């Protein structure tokens, strides 16, 4: 796992984090897995890795998430860089679920941390985690197996998942949008709209855009090629452009945010998102939370 030496992360933050994690244990774990063999169980020939994902470094790591080193190190590092606590931040997304989901799709699931929490919160639901990196999926499956959770892991692109229309009650994404160009984030939301039943809910957990705009130095802490584009944009506006209603965000410990939207029943009459006129009545939109199904 090649890491650039001139990033703020590598010069200042990485040495601190390395004092807190068991690097020898991580090496033993990494060496215990035949990564290419395990990845072959997930790789799909119809999945094309987009250039914005494969040609950039994320968090200073050359090759981003397309290597086993990223899959092994992601969890130990993330637990220390999501204040005040990774579980609290991810739980904010779970707590924002307002539907009674039968099928859940977690986009850009990574090592499955949020995916596992969704399955624990909704044990009767079918939960699917989708990610572009088969290495991350191998790690996610291992975590689910150790937790005794039955989750489906799928190699795929969140922009074009190949799932049928209107087959999910809940679509989520955690810490994904700040790692994608704005046009891609909008494409993912439009795909989410297609996948949801009427009254279904989309939930996006990510860094707080208002905070990033106010504190410019936060954009430099980690090597994130699209962080400034994300900070300048609006998840809420993109949700409205994708067709969602009842769009709203709430802060999660100031550093993060959860944004929710609902697919309206009358999807043929899509209303654009208007910040000063948000319809927050989920029941009026026919949410599955109130027993109204597609």
CSV table of N, CA and C in Angstrom, one decimal, residues 120-196:
chain,number,residue,atom,x,y,z
A,120,UNK,N,-28.7,-5.1,12.0
A,120,UNK,CA,-29.0,-5.3,13.4
A,120,UNK,C,-30.2,-4.6,13.8
A,121,UNK,N,-30.5,-3.4,13.2
A,121,UNK,CA,-31.6,-2.6,13.5
A,121,UNK,C,-32.9,-3.1,12.9
A,122,UNK,N,-32.8,-3.8,11.7
A,122,UNK,CA,-33.9,-4.3,11.0
A,122,UNK,C,-33.6,-5.8,10.6
A,123,UNK,N,-33.6,-6.7,11.6
A,123,UNK,CA,-33.2,-8.0,11.3
A,123,UNK,C,-34.0,-8.8,10.3
A,124,UNK,N,-35.3,-8.4,10.1
A,124,UNK,CA,-36.2,-9.1,9.2
A,124,UNK,C,-36.0,-8.6,7.8
A,125,UNK,N,-35.3,-7.5,7.6
A,125,UNK,CA,-35.1,-6.9,6.2
A,125,UNK,C,-34.0,-7.6,5.5
A,126,UNK,N,-34.2,-7.7,4.2
A,126,UNK,CA,-33.0,-8.1,3.3
A,126,UNK,C,-32.1,-7.0,3.1
A,127,UNK,N,-30.9,-7.1,3.5
A,127,UNK,CA,-29.9,-6.0,3.4
A,127,UNK,C,-28.8,-6.3,2.4
A,128,UNK,N,-28.6,-5.4,1.5
A,128,UNK,CA,-27.5,-5.6,0.5
A,128,UNK,C,-26.5,-4.5,0.6
A,129,UNK,N,-25.3,-4.8,0.6
A,129,UNK,CA,-24.2,-3.8,0.6
A,129,UNK,C,-23.5,-3.9,-0.8
A,130,UNK,N,-23.3,-2.7,-1.4
A,130,UNK,CA,-22.8,-2.6,-2.7
A,130,UNK,C,-21.6,-1.7,-2.7
A,131,UNK,N,-20.5,-2.2,-3.4
A,131,UNK,CA,-19.2,-1.3,-3.4
A,131,UNK,C,-18.4,-1.6,-4.7
A,132,UNK,N,-17.7,-0.6,-5.1
A,132,UNK,CA,-16.8,-0.8,-6.3
A,132,UNK,C,-15.6,-1.6,-6.0
A,133,UNK,N,-15.2,-1.7,-4.7
A,133,UNK,CA,-13.9,-2.4,-4.4
A,133,UNK,C,-14.2,-3.8,-3.9
A,134,UNK,N,-13.8,-4.9,-4.6
A,134,UNK,CA,-14.0,-6.2,-4.1
A,134,UNK,C,-13.2,-6.5,-2.8
A,135,UNK,N,-12.1,-5.8,-2.6
A,135,UNK,CA,-11.3,-5.9,-1.4
A,135,UNK,C,-12.1,-5.5,-0.2
A,136,UNK,N,-12.8,-4.4,-0.3
A,136,UNK,CA,-13.7,-3.9,0.8
A,136,UNK,C,-14.8,-4.9,1.1
A,137,UNK,N,-15.3,-5.5,0.1
A,137,UNK,CA,-16.4,-6.5,0.2
A,137,UNK,C,-15.9,-7.7,1.0
A,138,UNK,N,-14.7,-8.2,0.7
A,138,UNK,CA,-14.1,-9.3,1.4
A,138,UNK,C,-14.1,-9.0,2.9
A,139,UNK,N,-13.6,-7.8,3.2
A,139,UNK,CA,-13.5,-7.4,4.6
A,139,UNK,C,-14.9,-7.3,5.2
A,140,UNK,N,-15.9,-6.8,4.5
A,140,UNK,CA,-17.2,-6.6,5.0
A,140,UNK,C,-17.9,-8.0,5.3
A,141,UNK,N,-17.7,-8.9,4.4
A,141,UNK,CA,-18.2,-10.3,4.6
A,141,UNK,C,-17.7,-10.9,5.8
A,142,UNK,N,-16.4,-10.8,6.0
A,142,UNK,CA,-15.7,-11.4,7.2
A,142,UNK,C,-16.3,-10.8,8.5
A,143,UNK,N,-16.6,-9.5,8.5
A,143,UNK,CA,-17.2,-8.8,9.7
A,143,UNK,C,-18.6,-9.3,9.9
A,144,UNK,N,-19.4,-9.5,8.8
A,144,UNK,CA,-20.7,-10.0,8.9
A,144,UNK,C,-20.8,-11.4,9.4
A,145,UNK,N,-19.9,-12.2,8.9
A,145,UNK,CA,-19.8,-13.6,9.4
A,145,UNK,C,-19.5,-13.7,10.9
A,146,UNK,N,-18.5,-12.9,11.3
A,146,UNK,CA,-18.2,-12.9,12.7
A,146,UNK,C,-19.3,-12.4,13.6
A,147,UNK,N,-20.1,-11.5,13.0
A,147,UNK,CA,-21.3,-11.0,13.8
A,147,UNK,C,-22.5,-11.9,13.7
A,148,UNK,N,-22.5,-12.9,12.9
A,148,UNK,CA,-23.6,-13.8,12.7
A,148,UNK,C,-24.7,-13.1,11.9
A,149,UNK,N,-24.4,-12.2,11.0
A,149,UNK,CA,-25.4,-11.5,10.2
A,149,UNK,C,-25.5,-11.9,8.8
A,150,UNK,N,-26.7,-12.1,8.3
A,150,UNK,CA,-26.9,-12.6,6.9
A,150,UNK,C,-27.1,-11.3,6.0
A,151,UNK,N,-26.0,-10.9,5.3
A,151,UNK,CA,-26.1,-9.8,4.5
A,151,UNK,C,-25.6,-10.2,3.1
A,152,UNK,N,-26.1,-9.6,2.0
A,152,UNK,CA,-25.7,-9.9,0.7
A,152,UNK,C,-24.7,-8.8,0.3
A,153,UNK,N,-23.5,-9.2,-0.2
A,153,UNK,CA,-22.5,-8.3,-0.6
A,153,UNK,C,-22.4,-8.3,-2.1
A,154,UNK,N,-22.4,-7.2,-2.8
A,154,UNK,CA,-22.4,-7.2,-4.2
A,154,UNK,C,-21.4,-6.1,-4.8
A,155,UNK,N,-20.6,-6.6,-5.8
A,155,UNK,CA,-19.7,-5.7,-6.5
A,155,UNK,C,-20.5,-4.9,-7.5
A,156,UNK,N,-20.4,-3.6,-7.4
A,156,UNK,CA,-21.2,-2.7,-8.3
A,156,UNK,C,-20.9,-1.3,-8.2
A,157,UNK,N,-21.4,-0.5,-9.2
A,157,UNK,CA,-21.3,0.9,-9.2
A,157,UNK,C,-22.6,1.5,-8.8
A,158,UNK,N,-22.6,2.4,-7.8
A,158,UNK,CA,-23.8,3.0,-7.2
A,158,UNK,C,-24.5,3.9,-8.3
A,159,UNK,N,-23.8,4.3,-9.3
A,159,UNK,CA,-24.5,5.1,-10.4
A,159,UNK,C,-25.4,4.3,-11.2
A,160,UNK,N,-25.1,3.0,-11.4
A,160,UNK,CA,-25.8,2.1,-12.2
A,160,UNK,C,-25.8,0.7,-11.6
A,161,UNK,N,-26.7,0.4,-10.8
A,161,UNK,CA,-26.6,-0.8,-10.0
A,161,UNK,C,-27.1,-2.1,-10.6
A,162,UNK,N,-27.9,-2.0,-11.7
A,162,UNK,CA,-28.5,-3.1,-12.4
A,162,UNK,C,-29.6,-3.7,-11.7
A,163,UNK,N,-30.0,-3.2,-10.5
A,163,UNK,CA,-31.2,-3.7,-9.8
A,163,UNK,C,-32.4,-3.2,-10.5
A,164,UNK,N,-33.6,-3.9,-10.4
A,164,UNK,CA,-34.8,-3.5,-11.0
A,164,UNK,C,-35.4,-2.3,-10.4
A,165,UNK,N,-36.3,-1.6,-11.1
A,165,UNK,CA,-36.9,-0.4,-10.6
A,165,UNK,C,-37.8,-0.8,-9.4
A,166,UNK,N,-37.9,0.2,-8.4
A,166,UNK,CA,-38.8,0.1,-7.3
A,166,UNK,C,-38.7,-1.2,-6.5
A,167,UNK,N,-37.5,-1.6,-6.1
A,167,UNK,CA,-37.3,-2.8,-5.4
A,167,UNK,C,-36.7,-2.7,-4.0
A,168,UNK,N,-36.6,-1.4,-3.6
A,168,UNK,CA,-36.1,-1.2,-2.2
A,168,UNK,C,-36.9,-0.2,-1.5
A,169,UNK,N,-37.1,-0.4,-0.2
A,169,UNK,CA,-37.8,0.6,0.7
A,169,UNK,C,-36.9,1.7,1.2
A,170,UNK,N,-35.6,1.3,1.3
A,170,UNK,CA,-34.6,2.2,1.9
A,170,UNK,C,-33.3,2.1,1.2
A,171,UNK,N,-32.7,3.2,0.8
A,171,UNK,CA,-31.4,3.3,0.1
A,171,UNK,C,-30.5,4.2,1.0
A,172,UNK,N,-29.3,3.8,1.3
A,172,UNK,CA,-28.5,4.6,2.2
A,172,UNK,C,-27.1,4.7,1.5
A,173,UNK,N,-26.3,5.7,2.0
A,173,UNK,CA,-24.9,5.9,1.6
A,173,UNK,C,-24.2,6.6,2.8
A,174,UNK,N,-23.1,6.1,3.3
A,174,UNK,CA,-22.4,6.7,4.4
A,174,UNK,C,-21.0,7.0,3.9
A,175,UNK,N,-20.6,8.3,4.1
A,175,UNK,CA,-19.3,8.8,3.8
A,175,UNK,C,-18.8,8.4,2.4
A,176,UNK,N,-19.8,8.5,1.5
A,176,UNK,CA,-19.5,8.3,0.1
A,176,UNK,C,-19.4,9.5,-0.8
A,177,UNK,N,-20.3,10.5,-0.5
A,177,UNK,CA,-20.5,11.6,-1.4
A,177,UNK,C,-19.3,12.5,-1.4
A,178,UNK,N,-18.6,12.7,-0.3
A,178,UNK,CA,-17.4,13.6,-0.3
A,178,UNK,C,-16.2,12.9,-1.1
A,179,UNK,N,-16.4,11.7,-1.5
A,179,UNK,CA,-15.4,11.0,-2.3
A,179,UNK,C,-15.8,10.9,-3.8
A,180,UNK,N,-16.8,11.6,-4.2
A,180,UNK,CA,-17.2,11.5,-5.6
A,180,UNK,C,-17.4,13.0,-6.1
A,181,UNK,N,-17.2,13.2,-7.4
A,181,UNK,CA,-17.6,14.4,-8.0
A,181,UNK,C,-19.1,14.7,-7.9
A,182,UNK,N,-19.4,16.0,-7.9
A,182,UNK,CA,-20.8,16.3,-7.7
A,182,UNK,C,-21.8,15.7,-8.7
A,183,UNK,N,-21.3,15.6,-10.0
A,183,UNK,CA,-22.2,15.0,-11.0
A,183,UNK,C,-22.4,13.5,-10.7
A,184,UNK,N,-21.4,12.9,-10.1
A,184,UNK,CA,-21.6,11.5,-9.8
A,184,UNK,C,-22.6,11.3,-8.6
A,185,UNK,N,-22.5,12.2,-7.6
A,185,UNK,CA,-23.4,12.2,-6.5
A,185,UNK,C,-24.8,12.4,-7.0
A,186,UNK,N,-25.0,13.3,-7.9
A,186,UNK,CA,-26.4,13.5,-8.4
A,186,UNK,C,-26.8,12.2,-9.2
A,187,UNK,N,-25.9,11.6,-9.9
A,187,UNK,CA,-26.3,10.4,-10.6
A,187,UNK,C,-26.7,9.2,-9.7
A,188,UNK,N,-26.0,9.2,-8.5
A,188,UNK,CA,-26.3,8.2,-7.5
A,188,UNK,C,-27.7,8.4,-6.9
A,189,UNK,N,-28.0,9.7,-6.7
A,189,UNK,CA,-29.3,10.0,-6.1
A,189,UNK,C,-30.4,9.7,-7.1
A,190,UNK,N,-30.2,9.9,-8.4
A,190,UNK,CA,-31.2,9.6,-9.4
A,190,UNK,C,-31.4,8.1,-9.5
A,191,UNK,N,-30.3,7.3,-9.4
A,191,UNK,CA,-30.4,5.9,-9.4
A,191,UNK,C,-31.1,5.4,-8.1
A,192,UNK,N,-30.9,6.1,-7.0
A,192,UNK,CA,-31.6,5.7,-5.7
A,192,UNK,C,-33.1,6.0,-5.9
A,193,UNK,N,-33.4,7.1,-6.6
A,193,UNK,CA,-34.8,7.4,-6.8
A,193,UNK,C,-35.5,6.3,-7.6
A,194,UNK,N,-34.8,5.8,-8.7
A,194,UNK,CA,-35.3,4.7,-9.5
A,194,UNK,C,-35.5,3.5,-8.7
A,195,UNK,N,-34.6,3.2,-7.8
A,195,UNK,CA,-34.6,1.9,-7.1
A,195,UNK,C,-35.7,1.9,-6.0
A,196,UNK,N,-36.1,3.0,-5.5
A,196,UNK,CA,-37.0,3.0,-4.4
A,196,UNK,C,-38.5,2.9,-4.8
